[in-house]
CSV table of C-alpha atoms in Angstrom, one decimal:
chain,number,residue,atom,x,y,z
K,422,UNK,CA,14.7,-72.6,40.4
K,423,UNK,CA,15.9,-75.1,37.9
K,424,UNK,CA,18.0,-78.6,37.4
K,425,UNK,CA,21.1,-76.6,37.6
K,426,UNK,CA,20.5,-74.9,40.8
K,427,UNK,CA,19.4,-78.4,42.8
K,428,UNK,CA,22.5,-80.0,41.2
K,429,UNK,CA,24.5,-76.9,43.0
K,430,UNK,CA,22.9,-77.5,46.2
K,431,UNK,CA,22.9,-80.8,46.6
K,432,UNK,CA,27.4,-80.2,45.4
K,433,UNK,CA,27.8,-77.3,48.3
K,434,UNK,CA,25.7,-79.8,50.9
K,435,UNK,CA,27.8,-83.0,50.5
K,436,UNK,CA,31.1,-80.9,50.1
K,437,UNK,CA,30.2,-78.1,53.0
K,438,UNK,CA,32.8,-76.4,51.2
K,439,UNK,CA,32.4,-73.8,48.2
K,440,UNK,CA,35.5,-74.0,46.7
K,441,UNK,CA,35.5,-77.5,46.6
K,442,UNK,CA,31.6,-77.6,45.4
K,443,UNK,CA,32.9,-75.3,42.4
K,444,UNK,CA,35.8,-77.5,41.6
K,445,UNK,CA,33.4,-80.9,41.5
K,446,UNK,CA,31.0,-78.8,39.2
K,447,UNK,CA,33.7,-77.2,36.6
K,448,UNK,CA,33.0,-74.1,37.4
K,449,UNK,CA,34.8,-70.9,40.6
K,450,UNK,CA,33.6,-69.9,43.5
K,451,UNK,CA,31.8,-66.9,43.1
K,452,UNK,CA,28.7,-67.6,40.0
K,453,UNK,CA,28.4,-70.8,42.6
K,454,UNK,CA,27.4,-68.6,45.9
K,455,UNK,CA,25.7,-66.3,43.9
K,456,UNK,CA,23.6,-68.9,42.9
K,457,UNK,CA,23.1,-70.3,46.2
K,458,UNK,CA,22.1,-67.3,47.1
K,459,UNK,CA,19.6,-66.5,44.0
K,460,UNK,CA,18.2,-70.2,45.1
K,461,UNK,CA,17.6,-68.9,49.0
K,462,UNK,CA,16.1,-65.5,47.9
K,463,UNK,CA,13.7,-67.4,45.9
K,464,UNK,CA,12.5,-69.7,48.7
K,465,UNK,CA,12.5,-67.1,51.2
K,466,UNK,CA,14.5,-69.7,53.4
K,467,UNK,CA,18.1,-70.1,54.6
K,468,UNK,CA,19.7,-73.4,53.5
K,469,UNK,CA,23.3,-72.8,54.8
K,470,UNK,CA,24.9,-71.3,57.5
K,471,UNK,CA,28.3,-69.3,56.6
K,472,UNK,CA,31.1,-68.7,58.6
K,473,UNK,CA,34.8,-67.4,57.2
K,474,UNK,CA,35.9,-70.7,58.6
K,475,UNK,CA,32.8,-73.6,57.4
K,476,UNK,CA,29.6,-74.1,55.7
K,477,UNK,CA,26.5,-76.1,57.9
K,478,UNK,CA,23.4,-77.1,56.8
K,479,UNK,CA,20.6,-75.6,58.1
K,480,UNK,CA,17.8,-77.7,59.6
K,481,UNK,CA,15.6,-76.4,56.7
K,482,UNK,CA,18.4,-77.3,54.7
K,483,UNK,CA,19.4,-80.7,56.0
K,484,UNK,CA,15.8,-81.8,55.5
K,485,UNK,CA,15.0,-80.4,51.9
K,486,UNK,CA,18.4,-82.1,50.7
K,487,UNK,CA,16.5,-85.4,50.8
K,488,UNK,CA,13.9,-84.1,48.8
K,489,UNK,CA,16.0,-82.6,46.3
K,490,UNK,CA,18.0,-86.1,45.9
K,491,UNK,CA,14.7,-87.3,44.9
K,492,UNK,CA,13.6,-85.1,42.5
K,493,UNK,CA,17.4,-85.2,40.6
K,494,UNK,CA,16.7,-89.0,41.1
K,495,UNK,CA,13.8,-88.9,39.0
K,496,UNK,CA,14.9,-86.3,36.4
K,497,UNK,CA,18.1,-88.5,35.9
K,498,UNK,CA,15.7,-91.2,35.4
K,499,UNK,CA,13.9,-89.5,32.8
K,500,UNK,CA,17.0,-89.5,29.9
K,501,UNK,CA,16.8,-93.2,30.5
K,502,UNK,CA,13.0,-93.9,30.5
K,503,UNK,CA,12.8,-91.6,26.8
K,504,UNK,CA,15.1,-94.1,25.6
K,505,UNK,CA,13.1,-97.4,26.9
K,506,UNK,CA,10.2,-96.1,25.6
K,507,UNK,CA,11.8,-95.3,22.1
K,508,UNK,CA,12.9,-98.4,22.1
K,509,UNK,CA,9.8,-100.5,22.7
K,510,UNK,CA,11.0,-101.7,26.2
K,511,UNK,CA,8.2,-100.4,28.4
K,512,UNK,CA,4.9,-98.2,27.3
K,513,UNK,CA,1.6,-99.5,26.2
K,514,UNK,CA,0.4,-102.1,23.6
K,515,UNK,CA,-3.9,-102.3,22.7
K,516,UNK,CA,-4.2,-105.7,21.2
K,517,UNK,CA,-7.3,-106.9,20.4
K,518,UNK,CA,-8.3,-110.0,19.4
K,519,UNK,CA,-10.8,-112.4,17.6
K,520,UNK,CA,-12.2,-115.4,19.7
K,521,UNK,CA,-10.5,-118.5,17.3
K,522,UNK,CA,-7.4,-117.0,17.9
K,523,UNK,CA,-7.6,-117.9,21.9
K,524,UNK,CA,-7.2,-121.4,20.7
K,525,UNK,CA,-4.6,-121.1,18.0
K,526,UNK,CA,-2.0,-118.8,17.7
K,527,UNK,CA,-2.7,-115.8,20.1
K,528,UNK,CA,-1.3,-118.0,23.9
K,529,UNK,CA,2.1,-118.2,22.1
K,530,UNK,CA,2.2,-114.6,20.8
K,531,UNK,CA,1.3,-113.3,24.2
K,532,UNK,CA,3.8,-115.5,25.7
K,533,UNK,CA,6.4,-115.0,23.7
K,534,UNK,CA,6.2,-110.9,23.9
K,535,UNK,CA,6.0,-110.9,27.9
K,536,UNK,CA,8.8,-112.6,27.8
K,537,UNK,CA,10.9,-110.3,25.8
K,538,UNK,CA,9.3,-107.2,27.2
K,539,UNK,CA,8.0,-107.9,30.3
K,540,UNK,CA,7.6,-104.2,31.3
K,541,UNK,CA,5.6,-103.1,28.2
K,542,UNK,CA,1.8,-102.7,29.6
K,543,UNK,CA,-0.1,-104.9,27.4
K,544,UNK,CA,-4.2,-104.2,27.4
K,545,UNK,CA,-6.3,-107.1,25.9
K,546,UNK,CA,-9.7,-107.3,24.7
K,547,UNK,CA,-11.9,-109.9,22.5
K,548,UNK,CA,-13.5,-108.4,19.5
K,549,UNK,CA,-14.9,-109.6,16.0
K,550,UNK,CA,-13.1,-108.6,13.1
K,551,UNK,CA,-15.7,-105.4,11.9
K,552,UNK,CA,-15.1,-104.4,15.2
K,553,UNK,CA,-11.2,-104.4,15.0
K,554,UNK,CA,-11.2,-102.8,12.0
K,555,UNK,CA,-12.9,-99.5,13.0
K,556,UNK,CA,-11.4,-99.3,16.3
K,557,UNK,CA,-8.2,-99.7,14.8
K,558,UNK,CA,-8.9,-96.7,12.3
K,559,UNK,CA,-10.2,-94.5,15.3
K,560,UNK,CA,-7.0,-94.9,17.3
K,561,UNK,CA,-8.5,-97.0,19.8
K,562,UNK,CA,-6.3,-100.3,19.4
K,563,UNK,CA,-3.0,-100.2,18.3
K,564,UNK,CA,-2.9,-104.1,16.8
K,565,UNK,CA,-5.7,-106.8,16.1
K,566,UNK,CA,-6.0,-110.1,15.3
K,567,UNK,CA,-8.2,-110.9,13.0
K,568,UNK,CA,-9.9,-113.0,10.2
K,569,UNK,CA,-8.2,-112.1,7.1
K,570,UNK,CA,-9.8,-109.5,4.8
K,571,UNK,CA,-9.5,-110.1,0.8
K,572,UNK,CA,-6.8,-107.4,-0.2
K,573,UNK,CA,-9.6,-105.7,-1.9
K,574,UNK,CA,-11.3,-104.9,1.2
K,575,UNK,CA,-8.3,-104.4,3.3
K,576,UNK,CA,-8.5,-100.3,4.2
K,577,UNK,CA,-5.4,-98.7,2.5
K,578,UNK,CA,-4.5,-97.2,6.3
K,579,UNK,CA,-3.9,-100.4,7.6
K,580,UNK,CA,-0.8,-102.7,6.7
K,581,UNK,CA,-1.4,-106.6,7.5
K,582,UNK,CA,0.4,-109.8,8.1
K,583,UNK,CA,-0.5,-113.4,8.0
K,584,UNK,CA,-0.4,-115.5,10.5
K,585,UNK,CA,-2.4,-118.8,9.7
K,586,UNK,CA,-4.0,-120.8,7.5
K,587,UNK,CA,-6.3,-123.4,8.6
K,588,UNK,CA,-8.7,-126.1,7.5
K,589,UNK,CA,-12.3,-126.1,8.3
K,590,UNK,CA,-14.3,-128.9,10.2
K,591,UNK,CA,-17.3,-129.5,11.1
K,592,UNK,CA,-18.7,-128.9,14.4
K,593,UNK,CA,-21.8,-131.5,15.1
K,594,UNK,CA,-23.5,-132.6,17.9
K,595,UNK,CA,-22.7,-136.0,19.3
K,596,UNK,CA,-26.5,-137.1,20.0
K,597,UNK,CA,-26.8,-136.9,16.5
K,598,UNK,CA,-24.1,-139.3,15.4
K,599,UNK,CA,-24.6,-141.6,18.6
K,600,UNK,CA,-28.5,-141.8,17.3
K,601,UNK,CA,-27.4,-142.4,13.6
K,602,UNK,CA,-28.9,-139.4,12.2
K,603,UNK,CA,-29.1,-139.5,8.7
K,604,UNK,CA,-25.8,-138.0,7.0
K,605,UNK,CA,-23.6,-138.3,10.3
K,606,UNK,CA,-23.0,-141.7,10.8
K,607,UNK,CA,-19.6,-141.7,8.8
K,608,UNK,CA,-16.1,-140.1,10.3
K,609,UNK,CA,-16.0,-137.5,6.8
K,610,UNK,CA,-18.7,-135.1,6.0
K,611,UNK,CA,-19.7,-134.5,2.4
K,612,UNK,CA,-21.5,-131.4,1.6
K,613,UNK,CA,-24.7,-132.9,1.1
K,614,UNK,CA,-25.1,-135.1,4.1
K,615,UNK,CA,-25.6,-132.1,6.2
K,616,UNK,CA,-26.2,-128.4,4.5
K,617,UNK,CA,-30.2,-128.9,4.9
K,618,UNK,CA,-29.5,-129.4,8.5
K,619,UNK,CA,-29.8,-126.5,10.8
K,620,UNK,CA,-26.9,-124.1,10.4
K,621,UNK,CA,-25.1,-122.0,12.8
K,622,UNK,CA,-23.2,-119.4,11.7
K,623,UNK,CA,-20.7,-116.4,12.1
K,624,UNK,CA,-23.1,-112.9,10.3
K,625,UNK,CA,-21.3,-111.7,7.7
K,626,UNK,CA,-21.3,-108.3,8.7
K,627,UNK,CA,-18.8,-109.4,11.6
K,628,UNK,CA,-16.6,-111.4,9.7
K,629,UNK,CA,-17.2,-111.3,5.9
K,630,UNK,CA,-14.3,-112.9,5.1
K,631,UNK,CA,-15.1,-116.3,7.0
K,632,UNK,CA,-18.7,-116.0,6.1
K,633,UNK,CA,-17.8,-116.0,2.4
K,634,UNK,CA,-15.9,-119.1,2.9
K,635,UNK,CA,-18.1,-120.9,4.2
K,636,UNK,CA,-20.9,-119.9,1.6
K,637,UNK,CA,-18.4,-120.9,-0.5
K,638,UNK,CA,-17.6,-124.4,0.4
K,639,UNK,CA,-21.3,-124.8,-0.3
K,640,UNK,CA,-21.4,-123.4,-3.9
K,641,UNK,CA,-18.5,-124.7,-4.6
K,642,UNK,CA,-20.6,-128.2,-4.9
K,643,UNK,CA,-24.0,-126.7,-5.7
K,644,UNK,CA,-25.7,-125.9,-2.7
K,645,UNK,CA,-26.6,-123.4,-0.2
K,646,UNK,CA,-27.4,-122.9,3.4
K,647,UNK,CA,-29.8,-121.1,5.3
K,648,UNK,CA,-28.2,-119.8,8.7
K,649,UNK,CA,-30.9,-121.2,11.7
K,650,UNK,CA,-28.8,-119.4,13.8
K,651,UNK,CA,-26.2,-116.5,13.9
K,652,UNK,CA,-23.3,-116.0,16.7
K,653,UNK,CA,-20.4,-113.7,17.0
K,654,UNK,CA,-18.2,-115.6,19.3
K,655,UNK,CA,-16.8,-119.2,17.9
K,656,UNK,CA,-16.9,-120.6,22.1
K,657,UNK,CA,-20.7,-119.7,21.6
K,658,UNK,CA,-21.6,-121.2,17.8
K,659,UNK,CA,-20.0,-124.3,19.3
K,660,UNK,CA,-22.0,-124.3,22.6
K,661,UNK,CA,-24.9,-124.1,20.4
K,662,UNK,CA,-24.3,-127.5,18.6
K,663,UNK,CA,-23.4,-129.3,21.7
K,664,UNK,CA,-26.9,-128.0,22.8
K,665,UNK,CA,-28.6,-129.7,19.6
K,666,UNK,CA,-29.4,-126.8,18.0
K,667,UNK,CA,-27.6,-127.8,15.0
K,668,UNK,CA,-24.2,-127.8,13.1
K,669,UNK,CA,-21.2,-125.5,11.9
K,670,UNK,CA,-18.5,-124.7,10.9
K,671,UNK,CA,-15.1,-123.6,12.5
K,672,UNK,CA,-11.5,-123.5,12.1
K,673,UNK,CA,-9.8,-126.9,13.1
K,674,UNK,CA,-7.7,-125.0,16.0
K,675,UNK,CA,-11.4,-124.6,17.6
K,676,UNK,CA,-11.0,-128.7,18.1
K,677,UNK,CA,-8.8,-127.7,21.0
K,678,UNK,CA,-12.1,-126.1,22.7
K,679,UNK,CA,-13.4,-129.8,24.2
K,680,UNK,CA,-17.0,-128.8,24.9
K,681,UNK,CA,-19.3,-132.1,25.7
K,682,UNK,CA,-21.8,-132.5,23.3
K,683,UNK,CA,-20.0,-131.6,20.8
K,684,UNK,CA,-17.7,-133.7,18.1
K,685,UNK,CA,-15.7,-132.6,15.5
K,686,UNK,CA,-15.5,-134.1,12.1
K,687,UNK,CA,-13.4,-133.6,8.6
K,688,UNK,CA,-14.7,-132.3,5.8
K,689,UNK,CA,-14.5,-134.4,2.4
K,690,UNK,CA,-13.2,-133.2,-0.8
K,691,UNK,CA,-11.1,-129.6,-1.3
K,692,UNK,CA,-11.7,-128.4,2.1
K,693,UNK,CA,-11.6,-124.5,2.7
K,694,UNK,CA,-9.0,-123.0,4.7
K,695,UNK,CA,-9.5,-119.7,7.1
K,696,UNK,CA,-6.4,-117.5,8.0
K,697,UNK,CA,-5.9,-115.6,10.7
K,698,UNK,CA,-3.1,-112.6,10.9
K,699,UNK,CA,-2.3,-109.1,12.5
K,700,UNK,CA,-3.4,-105.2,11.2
K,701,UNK,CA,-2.3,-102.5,12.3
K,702,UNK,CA,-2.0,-99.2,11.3
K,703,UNK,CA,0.9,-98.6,8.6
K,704,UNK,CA,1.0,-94.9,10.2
K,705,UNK,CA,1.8,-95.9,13.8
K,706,UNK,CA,4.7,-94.6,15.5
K,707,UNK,CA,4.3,-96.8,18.7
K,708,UNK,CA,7.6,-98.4,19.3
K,709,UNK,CA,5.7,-101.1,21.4
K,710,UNK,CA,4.1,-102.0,17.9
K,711,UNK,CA,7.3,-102.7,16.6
K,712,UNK,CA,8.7,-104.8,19.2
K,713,UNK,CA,5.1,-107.0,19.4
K,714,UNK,CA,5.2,-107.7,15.6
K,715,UNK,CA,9.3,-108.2,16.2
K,716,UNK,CA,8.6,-110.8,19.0
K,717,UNK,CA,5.2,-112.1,18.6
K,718,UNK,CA,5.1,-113.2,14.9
K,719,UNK,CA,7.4,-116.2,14.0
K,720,UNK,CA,10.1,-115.4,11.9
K,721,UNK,CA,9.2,-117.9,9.0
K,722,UNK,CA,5.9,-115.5,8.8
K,723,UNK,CA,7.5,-112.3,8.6
């Protein structure tokens, strides 16, 4: 039993006529009621009832020709679904993401690819960049979000595409400006007012990039820190300093996390900027990929 044969039926059914079944399907009379017949031998069940003068449904067959609708529904749907999904239009997307991107540039990207392809499943999930990296080379993800690796360190599998840069600030808690602590009393940071204070940072192992930037700012005027305390989520590092526990540094989009507790303040001199962008495999085939990076990244970025 094939395509062909339910395609038959269903022709001899609505047409109760053989003649005129043949004619609708381009072909005569006799291959057709052979096949008929081939198709009833195989299911050991009558579907029509012949006479020299009309052709009836049996009750067998009046009840599988509803099935048989369905199933030629769905395979006619099939043509049409291979297309979609070659085209990007429904399928599945992995995106992962890193936590400063919540309150930058990742609500727009979302928004904007739901509304062009609103039928594409889209799985989400908050990651640091190591850990982006290596799911992204094990298959696991099909698209991250990430801090931006130098191009020395960026894996030759992946391809990647910038999204933002950014200014740092400086994260510090409010009791310590509304006591006057020394070095936080003005509405700039310099360097030295606060890099013996205690420091919260993101470890380098999960974001080397924005660790080295940061270690940076500080040699970059003679000094270095010692990290008090280490966090992998920005939301935490700056629940930390609202706490008291002492100060850091974080992208200026993180200002639009209000925590109380917690005040942001500029940086003096050449501040450093972070930058945020989009690997991916260069090997993918996943026409969802295409259409996210289509829809989701400005076109002044591509």
């Amino acid at each position: 039993m094939d395509l062909r044969q339910l395609r038959q039926f269903v022709a001899v059914a609505e047409e109760l006529h053989f003649g005129h079944a043949a004619a609708r399907l381009n072909m005569t009379q006799p291959p057709l009621s052979q096949s008929i017949q081939a198709l009833e031998g195989e299911l050991k069940v009558q579907l029509f009832k012949r006479t020299k003068r009309n052709v009836e449904l049996t009750s067998v067959g009046r009840q599988w020709l509803a099935h048989v609708r369905q199933v030629l529904d769905g395979a006619n749907g099939l043509a049409d679904t291979a297309r979609r999904l070659s085209r990007g239009e429904i399928g599945h997307l992995r995106l992962s993401f890193v936590s400063t991107a919540d309150y930058s540039v990742l609500p727009d990207m979302v928004s904007r690819y739901r509304a062009a392809y609103p039928h594409v499943e889209l799985t989400m999930r908050e990651a640091t960049s190591d850990i982006q990296i290596e799911a992204l080379l094990d298959e696991e993800i099909d698209v991250g979000l990430i801090i931006a690796p130098s191009q020395a360190s960026l894996h030759p599998a992946l391809s990647y595409q910038a999204l933002l840069r950014e200014p740092l600030v400086a994260a510090v808690p409010t009791a310590w400006i509304n006591e006057g602590r020394k070095g936080f009393a003005g509405k700039i940071l310099e360097p030295a007012d606060f890099f013996k204070a205690p420091f919260i940072v993101f470890p380098r192992r999960a974001a080397p990039a924005f660790h080295d930037i940061v270690s940076g700012y500080f040699a970059e005027h003679g000094l270095a820190f010692t990290a008090y305390q280490e966090a992998i989520q920005m939301q935490t590092i700056v629940g930390l300093v609202a706490s008291g526990l002492g100060v850091a540094l974080v992208p200026q989009s993180m200002t639009n996390l209000q925590r109380r507790g917690a005040t942001y303040l500029p940086l003096a001199g050449s501040v450093p900027e972070v930058e945020t962008g989009l690997a991916w495999r260069s090997s993918d085939q996943n026409p969802a990929l295409d259409t996210f990076l289509a829809a989701a990244v400005p076109a002044d970025n591509r």
